[in-house]
Amino acid sequence: MDRIDQLFNQYANRSSNLIDPEGIEKLCSNLDVSHTDIRILMLAWKMKAEKQGYFTNEEWRRGLKALRADTLNKLKKALPELEKEVRRPTNFADFYAYAFNYCLTEEKQKSIDIETICQLLEIVMGSTFRAQVDYFVEYLKIQNDYKVINMDQWMGLYRFCNEISFPDMGNYNPELAWPLILDNFVEWIAEKQA
Amino acid sequence: MSNQKKRNFQIEAFKHRVVVDPKYADKTWQILERAIHQIYNQDASGLSFEELYRNAYNMVLHKFGEKLYTGFIVTMTAHLKEKSKLIEAAQGGSFLEELNKKWNDHNKALEMIRDILMYMDRTYIESTKKTHVHPMGLSLWRDNVVHFTKIHTRLLNTLLDLVQKERTGEVIDRGLMRSVIKMFMDLGESVYQEDFEKPFLDASSEFYKVESQEFIESCDCGDYLKKAEKRLTEEIDRVAHYLDPKSEEKITSVVEKEMIANHMQRLVHMDNSGLVYMLLHDKYEDLGRMYNLFRRVTNGLLTVRDVMTSHLREMGKQLVTDPEKSKDPVEFVQRLLDERDKYDKVISTAFGNDKTFQNALNSSFEYFINLNARSPEFISLFVDDKLRKGIKGIVDVDVEVILDKVMMLFRYLQEKDVFEKYYKQHLAKRLLSGKTVSDDAERSLIVKLKTECGYQFTSKLEGMFTDMKTSEDTMRGFYGSHPELSEGPTLIVQVLTTGSWPTQPAVPCNLPAEVSVLCEKFRSYYLGTHTGRRLTWQTNMGTADIKAVFGKGQKHELNVSTFQMCVLMLFNNADRLSYKEIEQATEIPASDLKRCLQSLACVKGKNVIKKEPMSKDIGEEDSFYVNEKFTSKFYKVKIGTVVAQKETEPEKQETRQRVEEDRKPQIEAAIVRIMKSRKILDHNNIIAEVTKQLQPRFLANPTEIKKRIESLIERDFLERDSTDRKLYRYLA
């Protein structure tokens, strides 16, 4: 317990008693991980961290205890296991949804702006669904219908990547309950291919 | 009596000595045989029926029934063989006559013979279950005469030739035909069918196959149908005169098949004479004939209906998508009404008001009327035209008729909510400019719309009428409490409840002093009795009557819009004004001001103002002065500009946008209503149900519905089911 707290203090801001973005950056460089790496997000998930860019003492404790890590080294070593755990299909959907919520900064906020979404997509899905992410990001940037993305659309995209064969999309049916933005996305791709 | 020796006196039964004469039977038979000969030779007068009967009776009684029966058959057969030789020998036309005659003879003879042999018929034949005399006589005739090879084919061919002759216009002996054909019928139904009817039908089929081919190559549709009808009538007539009634259905089937069914498509599609030609030229008689003939064959009416439907759709499509025709909305709608009347008349006159055709007409109209997105607007303009100019000189009943016809067109509209929007705008203009000629007609139409669409559709419209009425009362109250105002300009105010009337933004405008004073007085009067309300003057919708005196003393009363009044009143205090000065003084926005000035200065016959320079358009450097030389033959001159017109392109876009905006909450309300009662529903079903619910008002777009669903999900009214992504769940 003590060692975990000690580790916490190494990165926490004295006055707020939180690890703030600066501290996280420091942690990342110590872990040899880029701060846009998905593993940091996974760590946040494991901690059930609520606010993007900050870790509270409680959250820190929760995460490290679950990872059985009380030193930097152990933490570093725990990361691959953590990744495996998160990537299990049962967990990934939860993680994916968590990633979205993690980016909501204002109180009543329900949607995320396009630019942030693009970055988030890159982090979360970039390694597993490269093509879909690239296409979708391109589409998001040129379309005009939506300026923000909500949770329903976000989750829809996850289903899309998992269920629909790409890039032929032969099994996609626009008459089903896919979010409209995906109907439009599919149409846009079809036009490009024609 | 003395006691004499009793002699036995027995009365013995009379014992006729049984003639066990072996020749008895032969002798008796010979008598009968001879008699049969005589009968056949028409020499029966000398015979005694009683004697012959008794002889036959005796033979049967003495157990010689078989001999009698066999003898009868043999004798008759021999006679018939002889007769058939005679018949066969007959030449040409007399062949049939001979046959007929011999047949009649045979029947008479047979009757007599049957009477003579009646005892045998009832006893010997009964018990031995042999064929009775009369049927036997017929069979013998059949076998020995009709089926005699030398007669059989010849007989049939003769009959068929005669039918053929009759069909080509010759007169034949129908009595003889009837008699001979009846012979077939008497010989039994199977004989009739096998030996006559079937070959007759086959020959007829061939005949009509050839004839119909000739006709179709040489006649136009109308003529062909006349000929076909004639042939049908002839065949029915033929049956009535000399065939078995049961043949009627069979022969008419043949004619129907060969003449109609086999050429249906070609007839209907014939250039310059087929169905489309007939429809275009109101050929009621031909159409009626086609209907009556085609209904006899399978898919006949279906064919007619299909061609009519595609013609209507094509014609209608051209009508509504032709830009020329859309120039004048009233013309456009009138044309639609005329077309509908035309086809209605066709269906009632020629197609017996057939419901399936009525439906085809309705579905076609529904199809093409909605191809033009401006149809709702145009129909409203048409109604506006009729209700504004009045249907002078036309009786109330006729007004009803016109409105009912308009309602028919209204029913075809898919976007009834668009119609509502325009109707409201046009009604507002009519009411406010006092241009509605018949209040009753207006109300009548509202009632019809209410019946069609429900209370909600018309409640706002009725609100408009109420406001007009209330305003009248308010004006009375106003002048009642301000008797000092009876001198000076008269103000008439209509107070419009926002929400009932089409929304218009209030336009700024500086009213002339004497007017604005009055307005203020009214405002305080009104707000005095209606606290909590807010009044906004709609200067862009008002009118004014101004009395003017021109240069040479010409007096006129000018009926102008409020804006025009403001501009004109300025000239009471200045002879000449620049555009900028007018703009400043009135504060009317530029586009409205320009339009206003244009109508005052640039319209021939109404130019009470003159403009420098004399160009067509209003420029911001222009200056204006009164046209002292203004003349008009009328005292009252109308220069107002508040008339309902076809919208310009940008106006149309704006209205369309408003309609789309209005639809969103309606779609959402429908979704919520449905989900509230169903709790869980899958995507396709929601789309279907929502579309169905909204169908009386407009055709909902599935993409739009999807958008609304997503919006409701975002606002936590609905959620997607976590396991089955096709389902939506209502969140209480």
mmCIF file of C-alpha atoms in Angstrom, chain B residues 115-398:
data_model
loop_
_atom_site.group_PDB
_atom_site.id
_atom_site.type_symbol
_atom_site.label_atom_id
_atom_site.label_comp_id
_atom_site.label_asym_id
_atom_site.label_seq_id
_atom_site.Cartn_x
_atom_site.Cartn_y
_atom_site.Cartn_z
ATOM 1 C CA ASP B 115 -98.130 -49.313 -80.017
ATOM 2 C CA ILE B 116 -98.678 -52.663 -81.608
ATOM 3 C CA LEU B 117 -95.898 -54.250 -79.628
ATOM 4 C CA MET B 118 -96.774 -52.555 -76.419
ATOM 5 C CA TYR B 119 -97.561 -55.746 -74.553
ATOM 6 C CA MET B 120 -94.160 -57.149 -75.409
ATOM 7 C CA ASP B 121 -92.623 -53.833 -74.371
ATOM 8 C CA ARG B 122 -94.192 -54.054 -70.965
ATOM 9 C CA THR B 123 -93.721 -57.691 -70.216
ATOM 10 C CA TYR B 124 -91.187 -59.655 -72.188
ATOM 11 C CA ILE B 125 -88.762 -56.783 -72.604
ATOM 12 C CA GLU B 126 -89.230 -55.684 -69.024
ATOM 13 C CA SER B 127 -88.449 -59.087 -67.633
ATOM 14 C CA THR B 128 -85.572 -59.811 -69.923
ATOM 15 C CA LYS B 129 -84.184 -56.332 -69.501
ATOM 16 C CA LYS B 130 -83.751 -55.904 -73.199
ATOM 17 C CA THR B 131 -83.949 -52.543 -74.954
ATOM 18 C CA HIS B 132 -87.467 -51.206 -75.312
ATOM 19 C CA VAL B 133 -89.023 -50.839 -78.668
ATOM 20 C CA HIS B 134 -88.792 -47.112 -79.074
ATOM 21 C CA PRO B 135 -85.160 -46.697 -78.035
ATOM 22 C CA MET B 136 -84.338 -49.754 -80.123
ATOM 23 C CA GLY B 137 -85.964 -48.132 -83.083
ATOM 24 C CA LEU B 138 -83.808 -45.075 -82.583
ATOM 25 C CA SER B 139 -80.643 -47.117 -82.189
ATOM 26 C CA LEU B 140 -81.389 -49.020 -85.336
ATOM 27 C CA TRP B 141 -81.838 -45.793 -87.187
ATOM 28 C CA ARG B 142 -78.601 -44.531 -85.792
ATOM 29 C CA ASP B 143 -76.654 -47.635 -86.645
ATOM 30 C CA ASN B 144 -78.112 -48.279 -90.040
ATOM 31 C CA VAL B 145 -78.653 -44.842 -91.369
ATOM 32 C CA VAL B 146 -76.704 -42.192 -89.587
ATOM 33 C CA HIS B 147 -73.658 -44.335 -89.101
ATOM 34 C CA PHE B 148 -73.905 -45.932 -92.487
ATOM 35 C CA THR B 149 -70.529 -45.073 -93.875
ATOM 36 C CA LYS B 150 -71.907 -43.663 -97.043
ATOM 37 C CA ILE B 151 -74.206 -41.355 -95.142
ATOM 38 C CA HIS B 152 -72.300 -40.531 -92.033
ATOM 39 C CA THR B 153 -69.607 -38.244 -93.353
ATOM 40 C CA ARG B 154 -71.778 -36.857 -96.088
ATOM 41 C CA LEU B 155 -74.441 -35.883 -93.602
ATOM 42 C CA LEU B 156 -72.011 -34.076 -91.360
ATOM 43 C CA ASN B 157 -70.349 -32.290 -94.238
ATOM 44 C CA THR B 158 -73.681 -31.242 -95.659
ATOM 45 C CA LEU B 159 -74.708 -29.746 -92.365
ATOM 46 C CA LEU B 160 -71.402 -27.980 -91.853
ATOM 47 C CA ASP B 161 -71.502 -26.649 -95.392
ATOM 48 C CA LEU B 162 -74.881 -25.172 -94.753
ATOM 49 C CA VAL B 163 -73.650 -23.505 -91.600
ATOM 50 C CA GLN B 164 -70.710 -22.160 -93.531
ATOM 51 C CA LYS B 165 -73.030 -20.861 -96.224
ATOM 52 C CA GLU B 166 -75.149 -19.151 -93.666
ATOM 53 C CA ARG B 167 -72.085 -17.588 -92.135
ATOM 54 C CA THR B 168 -71.082 -16.172 -95.461
ATOM 55 C CA GLY B 169 -74.443 -14.558 -95.840
ATOM 56 C CA GLU B 170 -76.550 -17.083 -97.721
ATOM 57 C CA VAL B 171 -79.996 -17.970 -96.596
ATOM 58 C CA ILE B 172 -80.498 -21.623 -95.744
ATOM 59 C CA ASP B 173 -83.462 -23.760 -94.820
ATOM 60 C CA ARG B 174 -83.382 -23.368 -91.090
ATOM 61 C CA GLY B 175 -86.412 -25.545 -90.554
ATOM 62 C CA LEU B 176 -84.703 -28.451 -92.256
ATOM 63 C CA MET B 177 -81.567 -27.856 -90.222
ATOM 64 C CA ARG B 178 -83.528 -27.810 -87.042
ATOM 65 C CA SER B 179 -85.259 -30.986 -87.911
ATOM 66 C CA VAL B 180 -82.118 -32.872 -88.802
ATOM 67 C CA ILE B 181 -80.191 -31.611 -85.841
ATOM 68 C CA LYS B 182 -83.064 -32.449 -83.597
ATOM 69 C CA MET B 183 -82.722 -35.931 -84.957
ATOM 70 C CA PHE B 184 -79.238 -36.052 -83.495
ATOM 71 C CA MET B 185 -80.542 -34.764 -80.212
ATOM 72 C CA ASP B 186 -83.280 -37.369 -80.183
ATOM 73 C CA LEU B 187 -80.763 -40.084 -80.832
ATOM 74 C CA GLY B 188 -79.056 -39.214 -77.579
ATOM 75 C CA GLU B 189 -76.780 -36.591 -76.115
ATOM 76 C CA SER B 190 -73.613 -38.493 -76.921
ATOM 77 C CA VAL B 191 -74.739 -38.917 -80.540
ATOM 78 C CA TYR B 192 -75.398 -35.202 -80.776
ATOM 79 C CA GLN B 193 -72.063 -34.346 -79.290
ATOM 80 C CA GLU B 194 -69.984 -36.931 -81.123
ATOM 81 C CA ASP B 195 -71.616 -36.830 -84.478
ATOM 82 C CA PHE B 196 -72.455 -33.209 -84.729
ATOM 83 C CA GLU B 197 -71.504 -30.812 -82.010
ATOM 84 C CA LYS B 198 -67.840 -31.578 -81.708
ATOM 85 C CA PRO B 199 -67.121 -31.419 -85.437
ATOM 86 C CA PHE B 200 -69.267 -28.307 -85.604
ATOM 87 C CA LEU B 201 -67.218 -26.607 -82.908
ATOM 88 C CA ASP B 202 -63.957 -27.640 -84.537
ATOM 89 C CA ALA B 203 -65.078 -26.335 -87.917
ATOM 90 C CA SER B 204 -66.297 -23.124 -86.341
ATOM 91 C CA SER B 205 -62.986 -22.715 -84.598
ATOM 92 C CA GLU B 206 -61.169 -23.028 -87.917
ATOM 93 C CA PHE B 207 -63.568 -20.672 -89.587
ATOM 94 C CA TYR B 208 -63.199 -17.985 -86.981
ATOM 95 C CA LYS B 209 -59.478 -18.430 -86.775
ATOM 96 C CA VAL B 210 -59.217 -17.599 -90.452
ATOM 97 C CA GLU B 211 -61.803 -14.872 -90.418
ATOM 98 C CA SER B 212 -60.371 -13.119 -87.395
ATOM 99 C CA GLN B 213 -56.968 -13.128 -89.034
ATOM 100 C CA GLU B 214 -58.444 -11.510 -92.135
ATOM 101 C CA PHE B 215 -60.283 -8.918 -90.131
ATOM 102 C CA ILE B 216 -57.363 -8.042 -87.949
ATOM 103 C CA GLU B 217 -55.233 -7.381 -91.008
ATOM 104 C CA SER B 218 -57.828 -5.245 -92.678
ATOM 105 C CA CYS B 219 -59.961 -3.544 -90.061
ATOM 106 C CA ASP B 220 -59.363 -0.953 -87.437
ATOM 107 C CA CYS B 221 -60.181 -1.797 -83.857
ATOM 108 C CA GLY B 222 -63.653 -0.313 -83.755
ATOM 109 C CA ASP B 223 -64.749 -2.078 -86.917
ATOM 110 C CA TYR B 224 -63.210 -5.337 -85.837
ATOM 111 C CA LEU B 225 -65.105 -5.240 -82.568
ATOM 112 C CA LYS B 226 -68.331 -4.509 -84.396
ATOM 113 C CA LYS B 227 -67.741 -7.548 -86.570
ATOM 114 C CA ALA B 228 -66.886 -9.714 -83.604
ATOM 115 C CA GLU B 229 -70.002 -8.605 -81.827
ATOM 116 C CA LYS B 230 -72.048 -9.340 -84.903
ATOM 117 C CA ARG B 231 -70.633 -12.846 -85.169
ATOM 118 C CA LEU B 232 -71.400 -13.514 -81.545
ATOM 119 C CA THR B 233 -74.957 -12.376 -81.951
ATOM 120 C CA GLU B 234 -75.282 -14.554 -85.050
ATOM 121 C CA GLU B 235 -74.063 -17.643 -83.293
ATOM 122 C CA ILE B 236 -76.441 -17.123 -80.423
ATOM 123 C CA ASP B 237 -79.179 -16.695 -82.937
ATOM 124 C CA ARG B 238 -78.115 -19.869 -84.716
ATOM 125 C CA VAL B 239 -78.324 -21.858 -81.524
ATOM 126 C CA ALA B 240 -81.751 -20.486 -80.786
ATOM 127 C CA HIS B 241 -82.976 -21.499 -84.208
ATOM 128 C CA TYR B 242 -81.584 -24.935 -84.800
ATOM 129 C CA LEU B 243 -79.132 -26.155 -82.211
ATOM 130 C CA ASP B 244 -79.320 -27.590 -78.714
ATOM 131 C CA PRO B 245 -79.395 -24.727 -76.156
ATOM 132 C CA LYS B 246 -76.495 -26.376 -74.378
ATOM 133 C CA SER B 247 -74.345 -25.576 -77.369
ATOM 134 C CA GLU B 248 -74.669 -21.851 -76.870
ATOM 135 C CA GLU B 249 -72.018 -21.585 -74.250
ATOM 136 C CA LYS B 250 -69.648 -23.776 -76.243
ATOM 137 C CA ILE B 251 -69.952 -21.933 -79.516
ATOM 138 C CA THR B 252 -69.720 -18.517 -77.888
ATOM 139 C CA SER B 253 -66.547 -19.717 -76.185
ATOM 140 C CA VAL B 254 -65.143 -20.590 -79.576
ATOM 141 C CA VAL B 255 -65.946 -17.172 -81.006
ATOM 142 C CA GLU B 256 -64.614 -15.437 -77.917
ATOM 143 C CA LYS B 257 -61.395 -17.367 -78.059
ATOM 144 C CA GLU B 258 -60.733 -17.016 -81.768
ATOM 145 C CA MET B 259 -61.921 -13.494 -82.288
ATOM 146 C CA ILE B 260 -61.135 -11.836 -79.029
ATOM 147 C CA ALA B 261 -58.793 -13.721 -76.761
ATOM 148 C CA ASN B 262 -56.303 -14.547 -79.498
ATOM 149 C CA HIS B 263 -56.076 -10.954 -80.672
ATOM 150 C CA MET B 264 -56.532 -9.058 -77.445
ATOM 151 C CA GLN B 265 -53.157 -7.427 -77.298
ATOM 152 C CA ARG B 266 -53.116 -6.461 -80.916
ATOM 153 C CA LEU B 267 -56.575 -4.929 -80.748
ATOM 154 C CA VAL B 268 -55.979 -2.946 -77.638
ATOM 155 C CA HIS B 269 -52.661 -1.594 -78.857
ATOM 156 C CA MET B 270 -53.727 -0.839 -82.409
ATOM 157 C CA ASP B 271 -52.296 2.414 -83.650
ATOM 158 C CA ASN B 272 -54.825 5.121 -84.319
ATOM 159 C CA SER B 273 -57.794 2.988 -83.463
ATOM 160 C CA GLY B 274 -57.062 0.977 -80.346
ATOM 161 C CA LEU B 275 -57.988 1.662 -76.777
ATOM 162 C CA VAL B 276 -55.880 4.782 -76.380
ATOM 163 C CA TYR B 277 -57.336 6.314 -79.524
ATOM 164 C CA MET B 278 -60.852 5.540 -78.313
ATOM 165 C CA LEU B 279 -60.156 7.058 -74.920
ATOM 166 C CA LEU B 280 -58.681 10.211 -76.374
ATOM 167 C CA HIS B 281 -61.596 10.711 -78.726
ATOM 168 C CA ASP B 282 -64.411 9.765 -76.338
ATOM 169 C CA LYS B 283 -65.605 6.896 -78.496
ATOM 170 C CA TYR B 284 -68.130 5.724 -75.947
ATOM 171 C CA GLU B 285 -69.879 3.256 -78.181
ATOM 172 C CA ASP B 286 -66.707 1.527 -79.248
ATOM 173 C CA LEU B 287 -65.410 1.525 -75.697
ATOM 174 C CA GLY B 288 -68.639 0.032 -74.435
ATOM 175 C CA ARG B 289 -68.437 -2.655 -77.066
ATOM 176 C CA MET B 290 -64.855 -3.421 -76.152
ATOM 177 C CA TYR B 291 -65.798 -3.663 -72.501
ATOM 178 C CA ASN B 292 -68.678 -6.039 -73.167
ATOM 179 C CA LEU B 293 -66.648 -8.254 -75.461
ATOM 180 C CA PHE B 294 -63.497 -8.334 -73.389
ATOM 181 C CA ARG B 295 -65.281 -9.158 -70.184
ATOM 182 C CA ARG B 296 -66.193 -12.474 -71.761
ATOM 183 C CA VAL B 297 -62.623 -13.656 -71.926
ATOM 184 C CA THR B 298 -60.110 -14.400 -69.198
ATOM 185 C CA ASN B 299 -57.976 -11.359 -68.434
ATOM 186 C CA GLY B 300 -59.873 -9.374 -71.034
ATOM 187 C CA LEU B 301 -60.819 -6.584 -68.690
ATOM 188 C CA LEU B 302 -57.453 -6.833 -67.020
ATOM 189 C CA THR B 303 -55.804 -6.089 -70.358
ATOM 190 C CA VAL B 304 -58.058 -3.117 -71.001
ATOM 191 C CA ARG B 305 -57.518 -1.797 -67.530
ATOM 192 C CA ASP B 306 -53.761 -2.140 -67.718
ATOM 193 C CA VAL B 307 -53.525 -0.284 -70.997
ATOM 194 C CA MET B 308 -55.816 2.437 -69.711
ATOM 195 C CA THR B 309 -53.754 2.755 -66.570
ATOM 196 C CA SER B 310 -50.422 3.104 -68.344
ATOM 197 C CA HIS B 311 -51.933 5.583 -70.766
ATOM 198 C CA LEU B 312 -53.333 7.647 -67.894
ATOM 199 C CA ARG B 313 -50.052 7.580 -66.060
ATOM 200 C CA GLU B 314 -48.099 8.608 -69.136
ATOM 201 C CA MET B 315 -50.545 11.348 -70.057
ATOM 202 C CA GLY B 316 -50.728 12.564 -66.506
ATOM 203 C CA LYS B 317 -46.977 12.546 -66.113
ATOM 204 C CA GLN B 318 -46.546 14.658 -69.229
ATOM 205 C CA LEU B 319 -49.263 16.988 -68.071
ATOM 206 C CA VAL B 320 -47.772 17.676 -64.692
ATOM 207 C CA THR B 321 -44.114 17.755 -65.648
ATOM 208 C CA ASP B 322 -44.552 20.044 -68.650
ATOM 209 C CA PRO B 323 -43.164 23.419 -67.598
ATOM 210 C CA GLU B 324 -45.486 25.210 -70.003
ATOM 211 C CA LYS B 325 -48.501 23.794 -68.287
ATOM 212 C CA SER B 326 -47.229 24.768 -64.849
ATOM 213 C CA LYS B 327 -47.083 28.433 -65.731
ATOM 214 C CA ASP B 328 -50.683 29.069 -64.783
ATOM 215 C CA PRO B 329 -51.691 27.155 -61.656
ATOM 216 C CA VAL B 330 -55.407 27.644 -62.191
ATOM 217 C CA GLU B 331 -55.141 26.311 -65.719
ATOM 218 C CA PHE B 332 -53.071 23.422 -64.441
ATOM 219 C CA VAL B 333 -55.699 22.342 -61.962
ATOM 220 C CA GLN B 334 -58.562 22.953 -64.338
ATOM 221 C CA ARG B 335 -56.861 20.693 -66.826
ATOM 222 C CA LEU B 336 -56.570 17.979 -64.168
ATOM 223 C CA LEU B 337 -60.241 18.344 -63.307
ATOM 224 C CA ASP B 338 -61.202 18.193 -66.953
ATOM 225 C CA GLU B 339 -59.203 15.044 -67.501
ATOM 226 C CA ARG B 340 -60.748 13.441 -64.485
ATOM 227 C CA ASP B 341 -64.231 14.352 -65.628
ATOM 228 C CA LYS B 342 -63.460 12.939 -69.032
ATOM 229 C CA TYR B 343 -62.356 9.572 -67.748
ATOM 230 C CA ASP B 344 -65.093 9.475 -65.176
ATOM 231 C CA LYS B 345 -67.551 9.830 -68.010
ATOM 232 C CA VAL B 346 -65.873 7.057 -69.967
ATOM 233 C CA ILE B 347 -66.123 4.727 -67.013
ATOM 234 C CA SER B 348 -69.729 5.529 -66.287
ATOM 235 C CA THR B 349 -70.921 5.579 -69.885
ATOM 236 C CA ALA B 350 -68.923 2.793 -71.461
ATOM 237 C CA PHE B 351 -67.592 0.661 -68.621
ATOM 238 C CA GLY B 352 -70.726 0.366 -66.565
ATOM 239 C CA ASN B 353 -69.189 2.168 -63.583
ATOM 240 C CA ASP B 354 -66.948 -0.838 -63.045
ATOM 241 C CA LYS B 355 -65.325 -0.430 -59.662
ATOM 242 C CA THR B 356 -61.992 -1.888 -60.745
ATOM 243 C CA PHE B 357 -61.722 0.766 -63.436
ATOM 244 C CA GLN B 358 -62.626 3.472 -60.947
ATOM 245 C CA ASN B 359 -59.793 2.229 -58.781
ATOM 246 C CA ALA B 360 -57.391 2.210 -61.694
ATOM 247 C CA LEU B 361 -58.352 5.805 -62.477
ATOM 248 C CA ASN B 362 -57.801 6.862 -58.885
ATOM 249 C CA SER B 363 -54.458 5.126 -58.528
ATOM 250 C CA SER B 364 -53.208 6.640 -61.785
ATOM 251 C CA PHE B 365 -54.164 10.129 -60.698
ATOM 252 C CA GLU B 366 -52.571 9.556 -57.342
ATOM 253 C CA TYR B 367 -49.414 8.477 -59.096
ATOM 254 C CA PHE B 368 -48.907 11.444 -61.371
ATOM 255 C CA ILE B 369 -50.362 14.227 -59.314
ATOM 256 C CA ASN B 370 -47.587 13.661 -56.826
ATOM 257 C CA LEU B 371 -44.907 13.760 -59.506
ATOM 258 C CA ASN B 372 -45.154 17.516 -59.426
ATOM 259 C CA ALA B 373 -44.131 18.811 -56.021
ATOM 260 C CA ARG B 374 -46.131 21.983 -56.588
ATOM 261 C CA SER B 375 -49.464 20.238 -56.968
ATOM 262 C CA PRO B 376 -50.573 21.051 -53.409
ATOM 263 C CA GLU B 377 -49.744 24.733 -53.927
ATOM 264 C CA PHE B 378 -51.517 24.850 -57.266
ATOM 265 C CA ILE B 379 -54.659 23.214 -55.982
ATOM 266 C CA SER B 380 -54.811 25.787 -53.212
ATOM 267 C CA LEU B 381 -54.358 28.571 -55.760
ATOM 268 C CA PHE B 382 -57.153 27.139 -57.836
ATOM 269 C CA VAL B 383 -59.481 27.178 -54.865
ATOM 270 C CA ASP B 384 -58.303 30.685 -54.080
ATOM 271 C CA ASP B 385 -59.164 31.784 -57.590
ATOM 272 C CA LYS B 386 -62.649 30.339 -57.359
ATOM 273 C CA LEU B 387 -63.414 31.657 -53.905
ATOM 274 C CA ARG B 388 -61.998 35.074 -54.546
ATOM 275 C CA LYS B 389 -63.393 36.048 -57.889
ATOM 276 C CA GLY B 390 -66.498 34.271 -57.023
ATOM 277 C CA ILE B 391 -68.280 31.973 -59.101
ATOM 278 C CA LYS B 392 -70.607 34.694 -60.218
ATOM 279 C CA GLY B 393 -73.857 33.680 -61.676
ATOM 280 C CA ILE B 394 -73.319 30.115 -60.643
ATOM 281 C CA VAL B 395 -75.817 28.657 -58.253
ATOM 282 C CA ASP B 396 -74.707 27.371 -54.867
ATOM 283 C CA VAL B 397 -75.171 23.797 -55.951
ATOM 284 C CA ASP B 398 -72.620 24.228 -58.687
#
